[in-house]
Amino acid sequence: MRTHTIDRLLRQAAGREGIISFAGGLPAPETFPHKALALATSEAIEEEVGASALECASPEGRLGLRTLIATKMRSRGAMVQPDEVIITNGAQDALAIAMEVIGALQVQVDRVTYPGALDIFESAQCAPEARLAQPVTYVMPVISNPTGATMTPAQRLRCLGAEVIIEDDAYGELLFSGPPPRPLLADAPDRVYFIGTFSKILCPGLRVGWLIAPAAVRAQVLAVKARRDLQGGGLSQAVVERLLDSPEFEPRLEKLRAHYQDRCDRLLSSLVHLPGVRFQTPQGGFSVWLETDLPGSDASWLYTALENGVAFEPGQFFQADPQPDQPLAMRLSFSSVPIEQLEAGVARLDRVLRRSRSRAA
Ligand code: PMP
């Protein structure tokens, strides 16, 4: 399991003093709206005694929250109604439900993709395939994790040719500039499973996400949700509903985008000086995908990096079919590294790469 291994590596990294960690892909904790969360939580507890926030409720989730999400989706061009939205425990839950309903044996993925999705495909006994086109495809059209890339119009068109599309929009609201684009859902509502989450724009600990599935399978989706865990967390939903309904929500998103863009820019301004590496400028999100010209095992690279005070996520975790002899690649997450440490982190990485290069010469 990729996510489990990454988690183990991260815990090891966190246990070492002074490590600058580009691993994790976590939101910056200083962006969490502590006061607003505390207020919304106490309001929800006081105002909703005996109501759905604290009681068992329906598997689709709170109507108020679903209504706000539907409005959000409509503002992006997808004509979604509240009863089409199913609240989940984060995007991960939404993806697992979608995969159970789709029941595919193979799924098309990008050359590098989100490891948590690869784990779900594995447990659903569905083989991820990066090379040959498959009828079912998993994509992140707005912002890819790990590359930060946005789909071109031609890629969108090609993608819309698939029979079933799993559209993971986890970073959809964190495009650095411009409004969140039109989702694929807007163009193919009968074939798209759209996945959204508040993990990246509020905080992941709330565990609130959503799934919009094609109308033909909605009853099945609800049955799967109810069988898995009865419903999403009621209190978290009530809290998110209050925050999403507040006039401060949109200005907060603007601030978040600027916050992450600053970090991204600062990281890139150091990375351009690293010899022998390639990367694409992210359009948003939390991370940069870095490819090097150095051969070797990704995991042993990470251990060497840890010895030198820096951590990253080895590239093999992001690939459906990593090859043993491929050059080292890595995801560098800038999202939760204090901005003043980014340069020092890259300097440490540089040291590790230079040493290995001179050893290999
Ligand atoms: N999809 C992508 C692309 C992600 O990066 C993540 C979180 N790392 C998820 C889904 C899962 O997010 P959540 O916390 O909402 O379950």
PDB file of C-alpha atoms in Angstrom, residues 9-265:
ATOM      1  CA  LEU A   9       8.356   7.184   5.865  1.00  0.00           C
ATOM      2  CA  LEU A  10       6.845  10.496   6.903  1.00  0.00           C
ATOM      3  CA  ARG A  11       6.634   9.453  10.518  1.00  0.00           C
ATOM      4  CA  GLN A  12      10.294   8.460  10.375  1.00  0.00           C
ATOM      5  CA  ALA A  13      11.164  11.834   8.842  1.00  0.00           C
ATOM      6  CA  ALA A  14       9.103  13.699  11.424  1.00  0.00           C
ATOM      7  CA  GLY A  15      10.927  11.840  14.181  1.00  0.00           C
ATOM      8  CA  ARG A  16      14.282  13.254  13.067  1.00  0.00           C
ATOM      9  CA  GLU A  17      15.193  16.644  14.342  1.00  0.00           C
ATOM     10  CA  GLY A  18      15.823  19.439  11.861  1.00  0.00           C
ATOM     11  CA  ILE A  19      14.491  17.658   8.774  1.00  0.00           C
ATOM     12  CA  ILE A  20      13.053  19.932   6.092  1.00  0.00           C
ATOM     13  CA  SER A  21      10.256  17.821   4.694  1.00  0.00           C
ATOM     14  CA  PHE A  22       8.883  18.255   1.187  1.00  0.00           C
ATOM     15  CA  ALA A  23       6.850  15.121   1.826  1.00  0.00           C
ATOM     16  CA  GLY A  24       3.223  14.836   2.801  1.00  0.00           C
ATOM     17  CA  GLY A  25       1.360  17.189   0.510  1.00  0.00           C
ATOM     18  CA  LEU A  26      -0.428  18.592   3.534  1.00  0.00           C
ATOM     19  CA  PRO A  27      -2.238  21.920   3.753  1.00  0.00           C
ATOM     20  CA  ALA A  28      -0.386  24.638   5.664  1.00  0.00           C
ATOM     21  CA  PRO A  29      -1.701  24.374   9.251  1.00  0.00           C
ATOM     22  CA  GLU A  30      -1.454  28.153   9.734  1.00  0.00           C
ATOM     23  CA  THR A  31      -4.220  28.522   7.120  1.00  0.00           C
ATOM     24  CA  PHE A  32      -6.758  26.578   9.196  1.00  0.00           C
ATOM     25  CA  PRO A  33      -9.523  28.967  10.312  1.00  0.00           C
ATOM     26  CA  HIS A  34      -9.343  28.081  14.008  1.00  0.00           C
ATOM     27  CA  LYS A  35     -11.652  30.783  15.323  1.00  0.00           C
ATOM     28  CA  ALA A  36     -14.322  30.298  12.667  1.00  0.00           C
ATOM     29  CA  LEU A  37     -14.148  26.529  13.202  1.00  0.00           C
ATOM     30  CA  ALA A  38     -14.551  26.884  16.962  1.00  0.00           C
ATOM     31  CA  LEU A  39     -17.508  29.228  16.552  1.00  0.00           C
ATOM     32  CA  ALA A  40     -19.201  27.067  13.915  1.00  0.00           C
ATOM     33  CA  THR A  41     -18.715  23.952  16.047  1.00  0.00           C
ATOM     34  CA  SER A  42     -20.209  25.468  19.179  1.00  0.00           C
ATOM     35  CA  GLU A  43     -23.097  26.925  17.168  1.00  0.00           C
ATOM     36  CA  ALA A  44     -23.767  23.561  15.572  1.00  0.00           C
ATOM     37  CA  ILE A  45     -23.780  21.797  18.931  1.00  0.00           C
ATOM     38  CA  GLU A  46     -25.966  24.390  20.620  1.00  0.00           C
ATOM     39  CA  GLU A  47     -28.423  24.971  17.810  1.00  0.00           C
ATOM     40  CA  GLU A  48     -28.854  21.452  16.552  1.00  0.00           C
ATOM     41  CA  VAL A  49     -29.498  19.365  19.660  1.00  0.00           C
ATOM     42  CA  GLY A  50     -31.425  16.320  18.468  1.00  0.00           C
ATOM     43  CA  ALA A  51     -31.076  17.341  14.853  1.00  0.00           C
ATOM     44  CA  SER A  52     -28.962  15.797  12.119  1.00  0.00           C
ATOM     45  CA  ALA A  53     -25.649  17.299  13.222  1.00  0.00           C
ATOM     46  CA  LEU A  54     -25.556  15.031  16.273  1.00  0.00           C
ATOM     47  CA  GLU A  55     -28.030  12.314  15.390  1.00  0.00           C
ATOM     48  CA  CYS A  56     -27.882   9.485  12.873  1.00  0.00           C
ATOM     49  CA  ALA A  57     -28.850  10.953   9.519  1.00  0.00           C
ATOM     50  CA  SER A  58     -29.293   9.989   5.894  1.00  0.00           C
ATOM     51  CA  PRO A  59     -26.380   8.593   3.841  1.00  0.00           C
ATOM     52  CA  GLU A  60     -26.522  11.454   1.331  1.00  0.00           C
ATOM     53  CA  GLY A  61     -25.717  14.044   4.032  1.00  0.00           C
ATOM     54  CA  ARG A  62     -27.126  17.425   5.078  1.00  0.00           C
ATOM     55  CA  LEU A  63     -29.447  19.110   2.631  1.00  0.00           C
ATOM     56  CA  GLY A  64     -28.087  22.567   3.508  1.00  0.00           C
ATOM     57  CA  LEU A  65     -24.527  21.545   2.666  1.00  0.00           C
ATOM     58  CA  ARG A  66     -25.592  19.710  -0.493  1.00  0.00           C
ATOM     59  CA  THR A  67     -27.498  22.813  -1.595  1.00  0.00           C
ATOM     60  CA  LEU A  68     -24.428  25.027  -1.130  1.00  0.00           C
ATOM     61  CA  ILE A  69     -22.224  22.547  -2.995  1.00  0.00           C
ATOM     62  CA  ALA A  70     -24.750  22.353  -5.860  1.00  0.00           C
ATOM     63  CA  THR A  71     -24.678  26.166  -6.097  1.00  0.00           C
ATOM     64  CA  LYS A  72     -20.876  26.086  -6.172  1.00  0.00           C
ATOM     65  CA  MET A  73     -20.937  23.498  -8.978  1.00  0.00           C
ATOM     66  CA  ARG A  74     -23.480  25.541 -10.958  1.00  0.00           C
ATOM     67  CA  SER A  75     -21.215  28.588 -10.723  1.00  0.00           C
ATOM     68  CA  ARG A  76     -18.614  26.463 -12.546  1.00  0.00           C
ATOM     69  CA  GLY A  77     -21.030  25.472 -15.308  1.00  0.00           C
ATOM     70  CA  ALA A  78     -22.252  22.056 -14.082  1.00  0.00           C
ATOM     71  CA  MET A  79     -26.049  22.140 -13.670  1.00  0.00           C
ATOM     72  CA  VAL A  80     -26.101  20.148 -10.428  1.00  0.00           C
ATOM     73  CA  GLN A  81     -29.137  19.920  -8.111  1.00  0.00           C
ATOM     74  CA  PRO A  82     -28.809  19.340  -4.333  1.00  0.00           C
ATOM     75  CA  ASP A  83     -30.229  15.801  -4.526  1.00  0.00           C
ATOM     76  CA  GLU A  84     -27.408  14.844  -6.915  1.00  0.00           C
ATOM     77  CA  VAL A  85     -24.721  15.556  -4.301  1.00  0.00           C
ATOM     78  CA  ILE A  86     -23.693  12.839  -1.826  1.00  0.00           C
ATOM     79  CA  ILE A  87     -21.572  13.914   1.115  1.00  0.00           C
ATOM     80  CA  THR A  88     -18.623  11.610   1.824  1.00  0.00           C
ATOM     81  CA  ASN A  89     -15.835  11.305   4.354  1.00  0.00           C
ATOM     82  CA  GLY A  90     -13.386  13.192   2.174  1.00  0.00           C
ATOM     83  CA  ALA A  91     -12.463  12.598  -1.449  1.00  0.00           C
ATOM     84  CA  GLN A  92     -10.854   9.273  -0.569  1.00  0.00           C
ATOM     85  CA  ASP A  93     -14.220   7.853   0.531  1.00  0.00           C
ATOM     86  CA  ALA A  94     -15.867   9.269  -2.603  1.00  0.00           C
ATOM     87  CA  LEU A  95     -13.287   7.573  -4.808  1.00  0.00           C
ATOM     88  CA  ALA A  96     -13.671   4.230  -3.032  1.00  0.00           C
ATOM     89  CA  ILE A  97     -17.475   4.397  -3.386  1.00  0.00           C
ATOM     90  CA  ALA A  98     -17.207   5.302  -7.067  1.00  0.00           C
ATOM     91  CA  MET A  99     -14.844   2.406  -7.719  1.00  0.00           C
ATOM     92  CA  GLU A 100     -17.132  -0.046  -5.951  1.00  0.00           C
ATOM     93  CA  VAL A 101     -20.093   1.083  -8.067  1.00  0.00           C
ATOM     94  CA  ILE A 102     -18.143   1.143 -11.340  1.00  0.00           C
ATOM     95  CA  GLY A 103     -16.680  -2.322 -10.698  1.00  0.00           C
ATOM     96  CA  ALA A 104     -14.078  -1.972 -13.479  1.00  0.00           C
ATOM     97  CA  LEU A 105     -11.211  -4.421 -13.916  1.00  0.00           C
ATOM     98  CA  GLN A 106      -8.954  -1.782 -15.443  1.00  0.00           C
ATOM     99  CA  VAL A 107      -8.692   1.975 -15.183  1.00  0.00           C
ATOM    100  CA  GLN A 108      -6.681   4.411 -17.255  1.00  0.00           C
ATOM    101  CA  VAL A 109      -4.408   6.710 -15.222  1.00  0.00           C
ATOM    102  CA  ASP A 110      -1.875   9.420 -16.031  1.00  0.00           C
ATOM    103  CA  ARG A 111       1.836   8.554 -16.247  1.00  0.00           C
ATOM    104  CA  VAL A 112       2.159   9.939 -12.720  1.00  0.00           C
ATOM    105  CA  THR A 113      -0.904  10.071 -10.527  1.00  0.00           C
ATOM    106  CA  TYR A 114      -2.275  10.283  -6.991  1.00  0.00           C
ATOM    107  CA  PRO A 115      -0.972   7.319  -4.902  1.00  0.00           C
ATOM    108  CA  GLY A 116      -4.144   7.177  -2.776  1.00  0.00           C
ATOM    109  CA  ALA A 117      -6.106   6.460  -5.966  1.00  0.00           C
ATOM    110  CA  LEU A 118      -3.666   3.720  -6.959  1.00  0.00           C
ATOM    111  CA  ASP A 119      -4.238   2.147  -3.534  1.00  0.00           C
ATOM    112  CA  ILE A 120      -7.999   2.224  -3.983  1.00  0.00           C
ATOM    113  CA  PHE A 121      -7.733   0.683  -7.440  1.00  0.00           C
ATOM    114  CA  GLU A 122      -5.582  -2.061  -5.963  1.00  0.00           C
ATOM    115  CA  SER A 123      -8.052  -2.868  -3.190  1.00  0.00           C
ATOM    116  CA  ALA A 124     -10.933  -2.782  -5.704  1.00  0.00           C
ATOM    117  CA  GLN A 125      -8.913  -5.315  -7.765  1.00  0.00           C
ATOM    118  CA  CYS A 126      -8.872  -2.902 -10.656  1.00  0.00           C
ATOM    119  CA  ALA A 127      -5.580  -2.652 -12.557  1.00  0.00           C
ATOM    120  CA  PRO A 128      -4.354   0.914 -13.219  1.00  0.00           C
ATOM    121  CA  GLU A 129      -2.999   1.281 -16.757  1.00  0.00           C
ATOM    122  CA  ALA A 130      -0.908   4.284 -17.817  1.00  0.00           C
ATOM    123  CA  ARG A 131      -0.177   3.318 -21.425  1.00  0.00           C
ATOM    124  CA  LEU A 132      -3.202   1.867 -23.199  1.00  0.00           C
ATOM    125  CA  ALA A 133      -6.533   3.693 -23.369  1.00  0.00           C
ATOM    126  CA  GLN A 134      -9.232   2.080 -21.219  1.00  0.00           C
ATOM    127  CA  PRO A 135     -13.010   2.659 -21.132  1.00  0.00           C
ATOM    128  CA  VAL A 136     -12.764   3.882 -17.513  1.00  0.00           C
ATOM    129  CA  THR A 137     -10.416   6.770 -16.826  1.00  0.00           C
ATOM    130  CA  TYR A 138      -9.257   8.525 -13.629  1.00  0.00           C
ATOM    131  CA  VAL A 139      -8.182  12.155 -14.095  1.00  0.00           C
ATOM    132  CA  MET A 140      -7.440  15.389 -12.219  1.00  0.00           C
ATOM    133  CA  PRO A 141      -8.319  17.950 -14.920  1.00  0.00           C
ATOM    134  CA  VAL A 142      -7.813  21.196 -12.983  1.00  0.00           C
ATOM    135  CA  ILE A 143      -4.715  20.453 -10.916  1.00  0.00           C
ATOM    136  CA  SER A 144      -2.893  17.146 -10.989  1.00  0.00           C
ATOM    137  CA  ASN A 145      -1.373  15.713  -7.856  1.00  0.00           C
ATOM    138  CA  PRO A 146       1.669  15.450  -8.130  1.00  0.00           C
ATOM    139  CA  THR A 147       2.491  17.620 -11.192  1.00  0.00           C
ATOM    140  CA  GLY A 148       0.279  20.673 -10.595  1.00  0.00           C
ATOM    141  CA  ALA A 149      -0.612  20.550 -14.313  1.00  0.00           C
ATOM    142  CA  THR A 150      -3.944  21.589 -15.816  1.00  0.00           C
ATOM    143  CA  MET A 151      -5.423  19.657 -18.746  1.00  0.00           C
ATOM    144  CA  THR A 152      -5.173  21.343 -22.133  1.00  0.00           C
ATOM    145  CA  PRO A 153      -8.393  21.714 -24.193  1.00  0.00           C
ATOM    146  CA  ALA A 154      -7.202  18.843 -26.436  1.00  0.00           C
ATOM    147  CA  GLN A 155      -6.602  16.596 -23.414  1.00  0.00           C
ATOM    148  CA  ARG A 156     -10.066  17.445 -22.060  1.00  0.00           C
ATOM    149  CA  LEU A 157     -11.631  16.531 -25.371  1.00  0.00           C
ATOM    150  CA  ARG A 158      -9.757  13.235 -25.526  1.00  0.00           C
ATOM    151  CA  CYS A 159     -10.742  12.465 -21.957  1.00  0.00           C
ATOM    152  CA  LEU A 160     -14.406  13.144 -22.690  1.00  0.00           C
ATOM    153  CA  GLY A 161     -14.277  10.253 -25.162  1.00  0.00           C
ATOM    154  CA  ALA A 162     -14.058   7.715 -22.304  1.00  0.00           C
ATOM    155  CA  GLU A 163     -17.104   5.617 -21.344  1.00  0.00           C
ATOM    156  CA  VAL A 164     -16.713   6.414 -17.650  1.00  0.00           C
ATOM    157  CA  ILE A 165     -14.722   9.314 -16.194  1.00  0.00           C
ATOM    158  CA  ILE A 166     -13.672   9.651 -12.574  1.00  0.00           C
ATOM    159  CA  GLU A 167     -12.985  13.370 -12.172  1.00  0.00           C
ATOM    160  CA  ASP A 168     -10.933  14.063  -9.045  1.00  0.00           C
ATOM    161  CA  ASP A 169     -11.203  17.787  -8.343  1.00  0.00           C
ATOM    162  CA  ALA A 170      -9.408  17.737  -4.966  1.00  0.00           C
ATOM    163  CA  TYR A 171      -7.381  20.850  -5.877  1.00  0.00           C
ATOM    164  CA  GLY A 172      -9.993  22.408  -8.175  1.00  0.00           C
ATOM    165  CA  GLU A 173     -10.268  25.605  -6.134  1.00  0.00           C
ATOM    166  CA  LEU A 174      -6.537  26.038  -5.800  1.00  0.00           C
ATOM    167  CA  LEU A 175      -5.667  27.107  -9.306  1.00  0.00           C
ATOM    168  CA  PHE A 176      -3.266  29.994  -8.693  1.00  0.00           C
ATOM    169  CA  SER A 177      -4.896  32.349 -11.149  1.00  0.00           C
ATOM    170  CA  GLY A 178      -8.298  32.500 -12.766  1.00  0.00           C
ATOM    171  CA  PRO A 179     -11.607  31.097 -11.535  1.00  0.00           C
ATOM    172  CA  PRO A 180     -12.012  27.320 -11.030  1.00  0.00           C
ATOM    173  CA  PRO A 181     -12.603  25.973 -14.558  1.00  0.00           C
ATOM    174  CA  ARG A 182     -15.638  24.182 -15.930  1.00  0.00           C
ATOM    175  CA  PRO A 183     -15.566  20.580 -14.741  1.00  0.00           C
ATOM    176  CA  LEU A 184     -15.817  17.649 -17.173  1.00  0.00           C
ATOM    177  CA  LEU A 185     -19.035  16.864 -15.304  1.00  0.00           C
ATOM    178  CA  ALA A 186     -20.632  19.850 -17.027  1.00  0.00           C
ATOM    179  CA  ASP A 187     -20.092  18.238 -20.446  1.00  0.00           C
ATOM    180  CA  ALA A 188     -20.827  14.585 -19.641  1.00  0.00           C
ATOM    181  CA  PRO A 189     -23.052  14.318 -16.533  1.00  0.00           C
ATOM    182  CA  ASP A 190     -24.204  10.827 -17.547  1.00  0.00           C
ATOM    183  CA  ARG A 191     -20.627   9.463 -17.559  1.00  0.00           C
ATOM    184  CA  VAL A 192     -18.739  11.451 -14.924  1.00  0.00           C
ATOM    185  CA  TYR A 193     -18.217  10.601 -11.253  1.00  0.00           C
ATOM    186  CA  PHE A 194     -17.158  13.984  -9.847  1.00  0.00           C
ATOM    187  CA  ILE A 195     -15.183  14.042  -6.595  1.00  0.00           C
ATOM    188  CA  GLY A 196     -14.731  17.153  -4.451  1.00  0.00           C
ATOM    189  CA  THR A 197     -13.338  17.818  -0.986  1.00  0.00           C
ATOM    190  CA  PHE A 198     -12.943  20.491   1.679  1.00  0.00           C
ATOM    191  CA  SER A 199      -9.644  18.943   2.805  1.00  0.00           C
ATOM    192  CA  LYS A 200      -7.456  21.308   0.788  1.00  0.00           C
ATOM    193  CA  ILE A 201      -9.431  24.506   1.286  1.00  0.00           C
ATOM    194  CA  LEU A 202     -10.561  24.103   4.914  1.00  0.00           C
ATOM    195  CA  CYS A 203      -8.821  21.257   6.702  1.00  0.00           C
ATOM    196  CA  PRO A 204      -8.482  17.528   6.092  1.00  0.00           C
ATOM    197  CA  GLY A 205      -9.328  16.629   9.696  1.00  0.00           C
ATOM    198  CA  LEU A 206     -12.974  17.511   9.075  1.00  0.00           C
ATOM    199  CA  ARG A 207     -13.224  14.642   6.561  1.00  0.00           C
ATOM    200  CA  VAL A 208     -15.878  16.226   4.378  1.00  0.00           C
ATOM    201  CA  GLY A 209     -15.985  15.633   0.645  1.00  0.00           C
ATOM    202  CA  TRP A 210     -18.632  14.896  -1.968  1.00  0.00           C
ATOM    203  CA  LEU A 211     -19.502  12.679  -4.868  1.00  0.00           C
ATOM    204  CA  ILE A 212     -21.747  13.486  -7.816  1.00  0.00           C
ATOM    205  CA  ALA A 213     -22.531  10.320  -9.741  1.00  0.00           C
ATOM    206  CA  PRO A 214     -24.476   9.716 -12.966  1.00  0.00           C
ATOM    207  CA  ALA A 215     -28.249   9.655 -12.324  1.00  0.00           C
ATOM    208  CA  ALA A 216     -28.541   6.027 -13.455  1.00  0.00           C
ATOM    209  CA  VAL A 217     -26.369   4.768 -10.557  1.00  0.00           C
ATOM    210  CA  ARG A 218     -27.306   7.239  -7.806  1.00  0.00           C
ATOM    211  CA  ALA A 219     -29.440   4.751  -5.844  1.00  0.00           C
ATOM    212  CA  GLN A 220     -26.605   2.244  -5.990  1.00  0.00           C
ATOM    213  CA  VAL A 221     -24.129   4.884  -4.776  1.00  0.00           C
ATOM    214  CA  LEU A 222     -26.358   5.646  -1.788  1.00  0.00           C
ATOM    215  CA  ALA A 223     -26.660   1.949  -0.975  1.00  0.00           C
ATOM    216  CA  VAL A 224     -22.870   1.570  -1.078  1.00  0.00           C
ATOM    217  CA  LYS A 225     -22.400   4.652   1.116  1.00  0.00           C
ATOM    218  CA  ALA A 226     -24.927   3.368   3.670  1.00  0.00           C
ATOM    219  CA  ARG A 227     -23.341  -0.088   3.744  1.00  0.00           C
ATOM    220  CA  ARG A 228     -19.798   1.300   4.165  1.00  0.00           C
ATOM    221  CA  ASP A 229     -20.386   3.675   7.086  1.00  0.00           C
ATOM    222  CA  LEU A 230     -24.080   4.683   7.255  1.00  0.00           C
ATOM    223  CA  GLN A 231     -23.274   8.376   6.656  1.00  0.00           C
ATOM    224  CA  GLY A 232     -20.582  11.058   6.771  1.00  0.00           C
ATOM    225  CA  GLY A 233     -19.842  12.832  10.084  1.00  0.00           C
ATOM    226  CA  GLY A 234     -22.846  15.032  10.908  1.00  0.00           C
ATOM    227  CA  LEU A 235     -21.039  17.552  13.077  1.00  0.00           C
ATOM    228  CA  SER A 236     -18.282  18.092  10.517  1.00  0.00           C
ATOM    229  CA  GLN A 237     -20.923  18.640   7.830  1.00  0.00           C
ATOM    230  CA  ALA A 238     -22.737  21.193   9.994  1.00  0.00           C
ATOM    231  CA  VAL A 239     -19.456  23.032  10.574  1.00  0.00           C
ATOM    232  CA  VAL A 240     -18.501  23.059   6.885  1.00  0.00           C
ATOM    233  CA  GLU A 241     -22.006  24.208   5.965  1.00  0.00           C
ATOM    234  CA  ARG A 242     -21.682  27.232   8.246  1.00  0.00           C
ATOM    235  CA  LEU A 243     -18.244  28.160   6.913  1.00  0.00           C
ATOM    236  CA  LEU A 244     -19.237  27.688   3.285  1.00  0.00           C
ATOM    237  CA  ASP A 245     -22.298  29.859   3.800  1.00  0.00           C
ATOM    238  CA  SER A 246     -20.236  32.683   5.283  1.00  0.00           C
ATOM    239  CA  PRO A 247     -19.299  35.791   3.230  1.00  0.00           C
ATOM    240  CA  GLU A 248     -15.713  35.171   4.328  1.00  0.00           C
ATOM    241  CA  PHE A 249     -15.414  31.909   2.408  1.00  0.00           C
ATOM    242  CA  GLU A 250     -14.544  33.289  -1.063  1.00  0.00           C
ATOM    243  CA  PRO A 251     -12.053  35.941   0.182  1.00  0.00           C
ATOM    244  CA  ARG A 252     -10.427  33.161   2.193  1.00  0.00           C
ATOM    245  CA  LEU A 253      -9.939  31.111  -0.992  1.00  0.00           C
ATOM    246  CA  GLU A 254      -8.239  34.070  -2.659  1.00  0.00           C
ATOM    247  CA  LYS A 255      -5.836  34.322   0.274  1.00  0.00           C
ATOM    248  CA  LEU A 256      -5.131  30.597   0.170  1.00  0.00           C
ATOM    249  CA  ARG A 257      -4.279  30.698  -3.536  1.00  0.00           C
ATOM    250  CA  ALA A 258      -1.865  33.580  -2.969  1.00  0.00           C
ATOM    251  CA  HIS A 259      -0.360  31.799   0.042  1.00  0.00           C
ATOM    252  CA  TYR A 260       0.415  28.630  -1.935  1.00  0.00           C
ATOM    253  CA  GLN A 261       1.529  30.503  -5.029  1.00  0.00           C
ATOM    254  CA  ASP A 262       4.109  32.413  -2.947  1.00  0.00           C
ATOM    255  CA  ARG A 263       5.543  29.164  -1.662  1.00  0.00           C
ATOM    256  CA  CYS A 264       5.521  27.597  -5.087  1.00  0.00           C
ATOM    257  CA  ASP A 265       7.309  30.598  -6.627  1.00  0.00           C
TER     258      ASP A 265
END
